[in-house]
Coordinates of C-alpha atoms in Angstrom, one line a residue:
X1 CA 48.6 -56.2 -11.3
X2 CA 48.6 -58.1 -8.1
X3 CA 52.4 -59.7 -7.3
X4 CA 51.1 -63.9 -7.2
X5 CA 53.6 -65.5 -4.5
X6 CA 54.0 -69.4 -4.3
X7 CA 56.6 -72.1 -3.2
X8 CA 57.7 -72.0 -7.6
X9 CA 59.4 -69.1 -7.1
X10 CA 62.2 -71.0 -5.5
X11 CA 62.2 -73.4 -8.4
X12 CA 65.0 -73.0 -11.1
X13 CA 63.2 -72.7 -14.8
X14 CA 63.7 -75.2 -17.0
X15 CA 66.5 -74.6 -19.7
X16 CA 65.1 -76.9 -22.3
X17 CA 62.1 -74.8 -23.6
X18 CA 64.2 -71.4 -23.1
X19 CA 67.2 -73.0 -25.4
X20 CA 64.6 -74.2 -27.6
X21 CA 62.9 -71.1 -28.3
X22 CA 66.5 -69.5 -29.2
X23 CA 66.8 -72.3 -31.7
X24 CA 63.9 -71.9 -33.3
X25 CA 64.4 -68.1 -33.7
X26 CA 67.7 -68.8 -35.2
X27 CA 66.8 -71.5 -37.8
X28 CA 69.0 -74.4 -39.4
X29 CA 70.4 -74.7 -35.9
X30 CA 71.6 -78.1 -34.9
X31 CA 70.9 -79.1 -31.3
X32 CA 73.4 -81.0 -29.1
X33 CA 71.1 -79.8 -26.5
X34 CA 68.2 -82.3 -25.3
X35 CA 69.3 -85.8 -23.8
X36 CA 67.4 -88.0 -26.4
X37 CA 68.0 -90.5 -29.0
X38 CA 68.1 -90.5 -32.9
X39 CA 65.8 -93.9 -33.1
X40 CA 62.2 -95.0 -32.7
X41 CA 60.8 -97.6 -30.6
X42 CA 60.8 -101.0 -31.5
X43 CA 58.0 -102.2 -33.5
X44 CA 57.1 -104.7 -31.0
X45 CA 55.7 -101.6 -29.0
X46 CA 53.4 -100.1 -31.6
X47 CA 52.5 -104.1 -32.6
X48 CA 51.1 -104.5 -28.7
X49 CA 48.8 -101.5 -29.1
X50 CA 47.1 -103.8 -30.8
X51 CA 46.2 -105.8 -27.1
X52 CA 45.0 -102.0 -25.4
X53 CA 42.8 -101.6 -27.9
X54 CA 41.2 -105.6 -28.1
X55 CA 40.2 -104.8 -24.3
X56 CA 37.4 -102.2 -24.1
X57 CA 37.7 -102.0 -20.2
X58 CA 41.4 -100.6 -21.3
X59 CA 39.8 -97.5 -21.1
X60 CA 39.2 -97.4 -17.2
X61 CA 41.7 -97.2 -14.7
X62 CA 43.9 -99.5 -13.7
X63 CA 46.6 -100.2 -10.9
X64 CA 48.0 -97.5 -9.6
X65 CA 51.7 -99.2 -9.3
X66 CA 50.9 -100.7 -13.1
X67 CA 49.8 -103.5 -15.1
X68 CA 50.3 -106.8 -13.5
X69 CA 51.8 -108.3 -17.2
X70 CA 54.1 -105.3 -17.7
X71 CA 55.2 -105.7 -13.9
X72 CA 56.1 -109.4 -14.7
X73 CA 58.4 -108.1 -17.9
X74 CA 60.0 -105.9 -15.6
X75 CA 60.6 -108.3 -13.0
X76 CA 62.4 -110.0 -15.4
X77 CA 64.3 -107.9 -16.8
X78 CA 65.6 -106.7 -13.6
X79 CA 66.7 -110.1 -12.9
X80 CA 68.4 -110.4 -16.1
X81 CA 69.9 -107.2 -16.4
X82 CA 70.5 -105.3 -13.5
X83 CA 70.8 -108.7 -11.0
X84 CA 67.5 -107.4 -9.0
X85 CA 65.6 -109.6 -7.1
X86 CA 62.2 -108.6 -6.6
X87 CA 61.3 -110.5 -3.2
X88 CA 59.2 -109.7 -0.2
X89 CA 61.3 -106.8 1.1
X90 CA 60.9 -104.5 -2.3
X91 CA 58.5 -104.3 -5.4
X92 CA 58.2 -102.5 -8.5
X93 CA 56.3 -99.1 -9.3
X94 CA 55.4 -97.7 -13.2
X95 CA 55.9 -94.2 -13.0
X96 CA 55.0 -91.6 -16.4
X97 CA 58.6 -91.4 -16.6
X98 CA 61.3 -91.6 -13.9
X99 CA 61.7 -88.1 -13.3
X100 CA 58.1 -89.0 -11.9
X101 CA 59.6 -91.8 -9.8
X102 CA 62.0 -89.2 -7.9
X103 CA 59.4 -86.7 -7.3
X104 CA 57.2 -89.4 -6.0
X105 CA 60.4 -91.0 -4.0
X106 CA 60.6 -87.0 -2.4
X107 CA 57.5 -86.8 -1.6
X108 CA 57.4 -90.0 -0.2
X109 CA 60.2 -90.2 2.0
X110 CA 60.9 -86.2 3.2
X111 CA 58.8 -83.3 5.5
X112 CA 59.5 -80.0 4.4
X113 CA 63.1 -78.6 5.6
X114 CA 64.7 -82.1 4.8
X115 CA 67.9 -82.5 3.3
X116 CA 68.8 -84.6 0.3
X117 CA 72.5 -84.9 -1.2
X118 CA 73.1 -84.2 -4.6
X119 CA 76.4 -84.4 -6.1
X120 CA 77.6 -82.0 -8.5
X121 CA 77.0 -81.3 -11.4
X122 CA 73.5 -82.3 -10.7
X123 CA 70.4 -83.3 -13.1
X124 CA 68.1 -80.1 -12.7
X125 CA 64.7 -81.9 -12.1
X126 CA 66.5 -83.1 -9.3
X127 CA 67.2 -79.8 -7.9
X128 CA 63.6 -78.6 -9.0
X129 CA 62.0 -81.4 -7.2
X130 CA 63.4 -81.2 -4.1
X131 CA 62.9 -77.4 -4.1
X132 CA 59.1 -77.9 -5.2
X133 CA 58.8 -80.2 -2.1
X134 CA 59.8 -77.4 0.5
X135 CA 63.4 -79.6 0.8
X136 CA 67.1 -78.3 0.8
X137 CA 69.5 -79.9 -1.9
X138 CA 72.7 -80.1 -0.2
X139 CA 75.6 -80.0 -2.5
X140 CA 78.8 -82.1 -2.8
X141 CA 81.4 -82.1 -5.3
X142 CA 82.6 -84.3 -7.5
X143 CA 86.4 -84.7 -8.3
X144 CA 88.0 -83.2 -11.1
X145 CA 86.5 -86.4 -13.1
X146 CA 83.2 -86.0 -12.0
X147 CA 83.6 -88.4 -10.2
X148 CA 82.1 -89.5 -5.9
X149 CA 84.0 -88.5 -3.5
X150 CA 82.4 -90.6 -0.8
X151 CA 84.4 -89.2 2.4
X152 CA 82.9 -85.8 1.3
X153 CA 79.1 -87.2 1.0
X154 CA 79.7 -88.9 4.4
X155 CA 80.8 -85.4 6.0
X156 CA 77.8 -83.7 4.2
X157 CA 75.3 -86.0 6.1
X158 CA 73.4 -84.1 9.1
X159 CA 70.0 -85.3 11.5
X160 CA 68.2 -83.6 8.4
X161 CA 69.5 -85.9 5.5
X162 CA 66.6 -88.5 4.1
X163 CA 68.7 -89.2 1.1
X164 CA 71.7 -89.5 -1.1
X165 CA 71.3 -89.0 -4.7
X166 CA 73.7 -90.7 -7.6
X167 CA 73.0 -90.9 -11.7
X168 CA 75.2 -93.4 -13.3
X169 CA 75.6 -93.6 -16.0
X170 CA 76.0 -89.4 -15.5
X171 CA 73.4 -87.2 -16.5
X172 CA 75.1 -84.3 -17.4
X173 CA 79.0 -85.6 -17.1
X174 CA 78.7 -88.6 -19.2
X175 CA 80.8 -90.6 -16.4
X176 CA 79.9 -94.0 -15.4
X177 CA 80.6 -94.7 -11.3
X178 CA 82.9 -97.2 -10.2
X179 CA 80.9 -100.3 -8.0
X180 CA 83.4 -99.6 -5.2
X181 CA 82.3 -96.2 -5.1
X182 CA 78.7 -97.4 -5.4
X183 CA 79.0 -99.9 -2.4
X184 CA 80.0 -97.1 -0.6
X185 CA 77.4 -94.8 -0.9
X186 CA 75.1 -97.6 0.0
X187 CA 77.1 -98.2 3.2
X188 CA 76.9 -94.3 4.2
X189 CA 73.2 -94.5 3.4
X190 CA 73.0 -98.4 5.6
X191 CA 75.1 -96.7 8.6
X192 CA 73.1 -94.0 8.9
X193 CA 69.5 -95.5 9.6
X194 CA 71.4 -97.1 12.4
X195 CA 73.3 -95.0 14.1
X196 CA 73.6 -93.8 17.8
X197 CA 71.2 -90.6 17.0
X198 CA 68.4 -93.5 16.0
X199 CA 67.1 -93.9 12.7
X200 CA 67.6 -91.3 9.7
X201 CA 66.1 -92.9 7.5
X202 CA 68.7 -92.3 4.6
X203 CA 67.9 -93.5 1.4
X204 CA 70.0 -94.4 -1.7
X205 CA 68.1 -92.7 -4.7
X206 CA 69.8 -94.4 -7.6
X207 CA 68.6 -92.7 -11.5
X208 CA 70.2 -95.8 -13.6
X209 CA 67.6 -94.1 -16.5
X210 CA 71.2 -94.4 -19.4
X211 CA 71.8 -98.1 -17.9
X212 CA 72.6 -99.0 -21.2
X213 CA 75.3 -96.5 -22.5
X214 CA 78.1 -97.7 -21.8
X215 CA 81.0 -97.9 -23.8
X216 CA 85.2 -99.1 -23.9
X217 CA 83.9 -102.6 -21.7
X218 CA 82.4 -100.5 -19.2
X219 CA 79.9 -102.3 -17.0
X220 CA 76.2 -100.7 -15.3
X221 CA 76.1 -101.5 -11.8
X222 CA 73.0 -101.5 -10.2
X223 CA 73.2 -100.8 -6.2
X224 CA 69.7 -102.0 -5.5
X225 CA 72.0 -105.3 -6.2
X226 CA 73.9 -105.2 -3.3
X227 CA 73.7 -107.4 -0.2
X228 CA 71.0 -106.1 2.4
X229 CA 70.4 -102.9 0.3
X230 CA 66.5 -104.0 -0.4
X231 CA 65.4 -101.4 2.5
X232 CA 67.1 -98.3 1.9
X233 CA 67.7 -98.2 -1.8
X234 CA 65.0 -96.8 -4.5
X235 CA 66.2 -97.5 -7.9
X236 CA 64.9 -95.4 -11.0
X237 CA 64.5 -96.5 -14.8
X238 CA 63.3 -95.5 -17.6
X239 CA 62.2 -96.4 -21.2
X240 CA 62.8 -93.0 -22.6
X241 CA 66.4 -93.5 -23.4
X242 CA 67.0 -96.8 -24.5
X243 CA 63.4 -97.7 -26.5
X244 CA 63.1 -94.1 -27.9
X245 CA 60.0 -93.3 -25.5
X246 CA 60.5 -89.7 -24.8
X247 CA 56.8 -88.6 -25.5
X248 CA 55.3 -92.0 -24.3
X249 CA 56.4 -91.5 -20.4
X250 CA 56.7 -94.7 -19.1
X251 CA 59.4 -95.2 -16.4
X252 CA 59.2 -97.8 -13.4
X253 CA 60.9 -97.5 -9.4
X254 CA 61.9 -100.6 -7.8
X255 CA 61.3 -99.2 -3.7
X256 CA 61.5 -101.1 -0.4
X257 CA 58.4 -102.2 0.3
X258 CA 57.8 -99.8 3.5
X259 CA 57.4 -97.1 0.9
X260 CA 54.4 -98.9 -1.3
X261 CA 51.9 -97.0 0.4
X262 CA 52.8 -93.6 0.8
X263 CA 54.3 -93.9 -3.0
X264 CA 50.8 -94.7 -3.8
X265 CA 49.3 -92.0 -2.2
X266 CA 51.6 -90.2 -4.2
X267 CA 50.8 -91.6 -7.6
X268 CA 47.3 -91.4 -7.2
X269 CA 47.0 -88.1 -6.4
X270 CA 48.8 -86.8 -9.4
X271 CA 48.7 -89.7 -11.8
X272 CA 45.8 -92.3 -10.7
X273 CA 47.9 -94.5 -12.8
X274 CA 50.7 -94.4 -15.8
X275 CA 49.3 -94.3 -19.2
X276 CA 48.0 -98.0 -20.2
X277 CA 48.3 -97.3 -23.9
X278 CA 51.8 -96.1 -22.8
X279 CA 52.4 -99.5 -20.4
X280 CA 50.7 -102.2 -23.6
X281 CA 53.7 -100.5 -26.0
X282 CA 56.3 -100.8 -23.0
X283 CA 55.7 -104.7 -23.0
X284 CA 55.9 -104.7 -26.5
X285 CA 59.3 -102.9 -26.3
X286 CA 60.7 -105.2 -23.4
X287 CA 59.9 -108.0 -26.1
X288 CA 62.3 -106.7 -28.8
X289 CA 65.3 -108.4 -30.1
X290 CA 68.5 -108.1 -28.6
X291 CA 69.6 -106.4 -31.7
X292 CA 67.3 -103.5 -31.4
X293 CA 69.5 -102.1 -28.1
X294 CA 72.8 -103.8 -29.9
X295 CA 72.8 -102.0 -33.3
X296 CA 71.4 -98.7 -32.0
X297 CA 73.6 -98.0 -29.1
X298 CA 76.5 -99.2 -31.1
X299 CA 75.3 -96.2 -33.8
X300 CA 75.8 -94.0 -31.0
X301 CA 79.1 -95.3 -30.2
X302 CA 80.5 -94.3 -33.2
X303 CA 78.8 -91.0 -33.0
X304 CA 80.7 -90.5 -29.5
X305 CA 84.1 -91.6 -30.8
X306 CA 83.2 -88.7 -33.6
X307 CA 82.4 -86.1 -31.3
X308 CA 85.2 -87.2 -29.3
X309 CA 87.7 -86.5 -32.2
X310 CA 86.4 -83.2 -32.6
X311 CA 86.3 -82.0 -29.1
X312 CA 90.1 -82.9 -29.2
X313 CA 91.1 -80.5 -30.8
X314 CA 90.0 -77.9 -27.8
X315 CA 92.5 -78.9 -26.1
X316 CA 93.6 -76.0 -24.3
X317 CA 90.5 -74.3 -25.1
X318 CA 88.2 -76.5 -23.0
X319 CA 89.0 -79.4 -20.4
X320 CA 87.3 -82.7 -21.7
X321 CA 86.8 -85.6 -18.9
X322 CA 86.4 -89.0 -19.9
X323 CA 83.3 -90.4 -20.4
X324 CA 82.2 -93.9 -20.9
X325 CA 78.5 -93.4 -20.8
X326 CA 75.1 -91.9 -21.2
X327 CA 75.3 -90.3 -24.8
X328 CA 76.8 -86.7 -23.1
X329 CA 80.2 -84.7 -23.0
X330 CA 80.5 -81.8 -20.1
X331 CA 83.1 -79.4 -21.4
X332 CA 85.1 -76.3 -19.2
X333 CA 85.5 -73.6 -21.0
X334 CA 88.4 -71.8 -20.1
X335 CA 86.9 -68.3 -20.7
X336 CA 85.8 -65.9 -18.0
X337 CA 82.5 -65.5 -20.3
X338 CA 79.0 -65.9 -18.9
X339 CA 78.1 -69.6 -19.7
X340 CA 74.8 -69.0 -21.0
X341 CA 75.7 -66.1 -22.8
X342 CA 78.2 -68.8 -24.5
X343 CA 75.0 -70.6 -25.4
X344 CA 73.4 -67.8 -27.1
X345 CA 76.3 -66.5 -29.1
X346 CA 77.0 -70.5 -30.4
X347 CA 72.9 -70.5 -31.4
X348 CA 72.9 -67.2 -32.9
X349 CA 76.0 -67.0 -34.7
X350 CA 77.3 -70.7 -35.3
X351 CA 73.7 -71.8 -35.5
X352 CA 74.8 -75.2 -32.4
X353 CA 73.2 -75.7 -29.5
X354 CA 74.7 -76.8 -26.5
X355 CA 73.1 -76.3 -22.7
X356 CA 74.8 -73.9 -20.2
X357 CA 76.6 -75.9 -17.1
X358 CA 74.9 -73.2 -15.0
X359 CA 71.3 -75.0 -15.0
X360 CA 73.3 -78.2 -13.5
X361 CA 74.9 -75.9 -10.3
X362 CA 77.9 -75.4 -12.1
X363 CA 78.2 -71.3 -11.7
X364 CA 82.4 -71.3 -10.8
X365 CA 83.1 -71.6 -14.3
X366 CA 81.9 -71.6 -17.1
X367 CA 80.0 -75.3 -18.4
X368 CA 78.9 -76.5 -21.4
X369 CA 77.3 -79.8 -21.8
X370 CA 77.3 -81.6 -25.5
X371 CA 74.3 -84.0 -26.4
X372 CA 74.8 -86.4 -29.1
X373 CA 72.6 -88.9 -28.8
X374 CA 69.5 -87.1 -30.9
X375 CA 71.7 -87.2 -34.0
X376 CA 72.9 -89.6 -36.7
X377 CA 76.3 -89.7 -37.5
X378 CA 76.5 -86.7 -40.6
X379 CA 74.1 -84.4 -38.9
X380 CA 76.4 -84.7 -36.0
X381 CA 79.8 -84.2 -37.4
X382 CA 78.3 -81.3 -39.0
X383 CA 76.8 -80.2 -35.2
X384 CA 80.1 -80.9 -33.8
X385 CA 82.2 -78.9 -35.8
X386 CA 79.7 -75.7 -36.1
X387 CA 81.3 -76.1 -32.1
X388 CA 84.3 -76.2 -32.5
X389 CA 84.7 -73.8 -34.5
X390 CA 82.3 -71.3 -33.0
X391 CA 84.3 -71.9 -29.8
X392 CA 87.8 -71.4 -31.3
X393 CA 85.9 -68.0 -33.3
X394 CA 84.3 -66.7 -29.6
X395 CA 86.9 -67.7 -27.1
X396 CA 89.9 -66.9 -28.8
X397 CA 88.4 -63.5 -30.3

């Protein structure tokens, strides 16, 4: 059989579907695995389905860059929430999910054998999108709390760098960046489209998709907020986390506007334009009662201060950083054992799920990151000590 060659090859696989396919060969296993929530949307979404289908030319395309009454909601919000102003120097993109918005963000702002700074441990679409694109993903290192370490992304930056990448709240860690830290980035990122060489055209790539996960008082902190940061920042959201959209892909950008048109080359090409069936229940959603977000995050809460407890108790066993957001925990084993290996003995013999630190560049150790955000509060004390006590039974054996 002929050997097919392609730019893929470079391109990590996805861990989800492989970890899912050991849990459903080992069934009755509870999954801390996948970064999703326990609850549905808001009714308000599925009520506005309603307006989609009342308008029969619903059914053509539409904008590429998205309704113009869902853009108006988001506008909003991004006022209200976020302290965004869209004005004449930036604008607002609907994406099918923001892992769309990076891709289209790479696409639109790199030739192939650019550079773009990730910090570790990175989100893996990240990584794959950048490799998919014919790009380098040039790795920094957080500090032993996962946290920037800006001197370190400034000394990374070379004539090839187009961007810098930060996820806060931190998709795998859990850890929410500090605004100092945050103003800095955006200065490194400001400095270098002017400096002496000329311009680098270095971009801010903010994923805020967990904005509202946070936890102990801990505020988000938006950088496309900053002073003067309108035309070098690209800010990514999403409504898979917070409304319980997974399946219904709907995320939005907010871009500088010198990126509009290539990002629409972009969209069209592989979208034409997000789902309106998809963008009609987003309005909905953005209409729901303050209560919907209050009540259901604060169910999480108490499902992290749960977990929490548990993971305690591996003290010595594992190294547990605090973390004051996303719904995530990003344990270090102290065990010499392969982490996914780790993965596959917890599924098969302690029937959890947990996803190997390996798939987010973490291969000098060994990783595990806990989910608990898909589960409600007696599934997951059941989930949490099946790992605890499969770690204790493996580690220690």
């Amino acid at each position: 059989m002929e050997s097919l060659t392609s730019r893929m090859q470079a391109v990590q696989s996805p861990i989800i579907p492989v970890v899912g396919e050991l849990i459903k060969n080992s069934p009755g296993t509870i999954s801390l695995g996948q970064g999703v929530v326990y609850y549905n949307p808001p009714p308000e979404a599925r009520e506005f389905l309603a307006k989609f289908f009342a308008e029969p030319t619903n059914n053509l395309y539409k904008s590429v860059e998205g309704i113009a009454p869902l853009l108006t909601a988001l506008t909003g919000k991004l006022q209200a929430f976020n302290n965004i102003e869209i004005n004449g120097e930036n604008c607002i993109v609907v994406t099918a999910g923001s892992n769309m918005g990076f891709m289209n963000a790479i696409l639109a702002i790199t030739n192939p054998g650019d550079e773009i700074i990730l910090n570790t441990p990175y989100y893996f679409n990240h990584e794959m999108a950048i490799a998919m694109a014919g790009c380098r993903a040039v790795l920094v290192a957080t500090d032993e709390n996962y946290q920037l370490r800006p001197e370190a992304i400034a000394q990374a930056i070379t004539p090839k760098t187009r961007a810098v990448v930060t996820i806060s709240p931190n998709n795998p860690t859990g850890v929410v960046y500090s605004e100092a830290a945050l103003r800095q980035v955006n200065q490194i990122c400001g400095v270098g489209r002017s400096c002496a060489e000329g311009d680098r055209d270095i971009y801010h790539i903010s994923d805020e998709a967990y904005e509202y996960f946070t936890y102990n008082g801990v505020k988000h902190v938006s950088p496309g907020a900053f002073g003067n940061s309108s035309k070098y920042t690209i800010s990514l959201f999403s409504l898979s986390k917070a409304y319980g959209f997974a399946s219904w892909r709907i995320g939005y950008m907010v871009i500088p506007k010198h990126l509009f048109v290539a990002i629409k080359k972009v969209q069209d090409t592989i979208l034409i334009c997000p789902p309106v069936i998809s963008q009609y229940a987003a309005l909905g959603a953005l209409q729901a009662k303050e209560e919907y977000l209050k009540s259901n995050i604060g169910a999480i809460a108490q499902v992290r201060q749960l977990v929490l407890d548990s993971l305690n108790r591996l003290q010595g066993l594992c190294s547990i950083t605090p973390a004051n957001g996303a719904f995530y925990f990003f344990l270090k084993v102290n065990t010499q054992m392969n982490a996914f290996e780790l993965v596959k003995r917890l599924i098969q013999e302690h029937k959890v799920a947990v996803i190997p630190g390996t798939t987010f560049g973490m291969d000098d150790g060994c990783y595990l990151r806990v989910a608990y955000g898909a589960l409600q509060k007696e599934t997951a004390k059941e989930g949490i000590e099946r790992l605890v006590q499969g770690l204790e039974t493996i580690v220690r054996s």
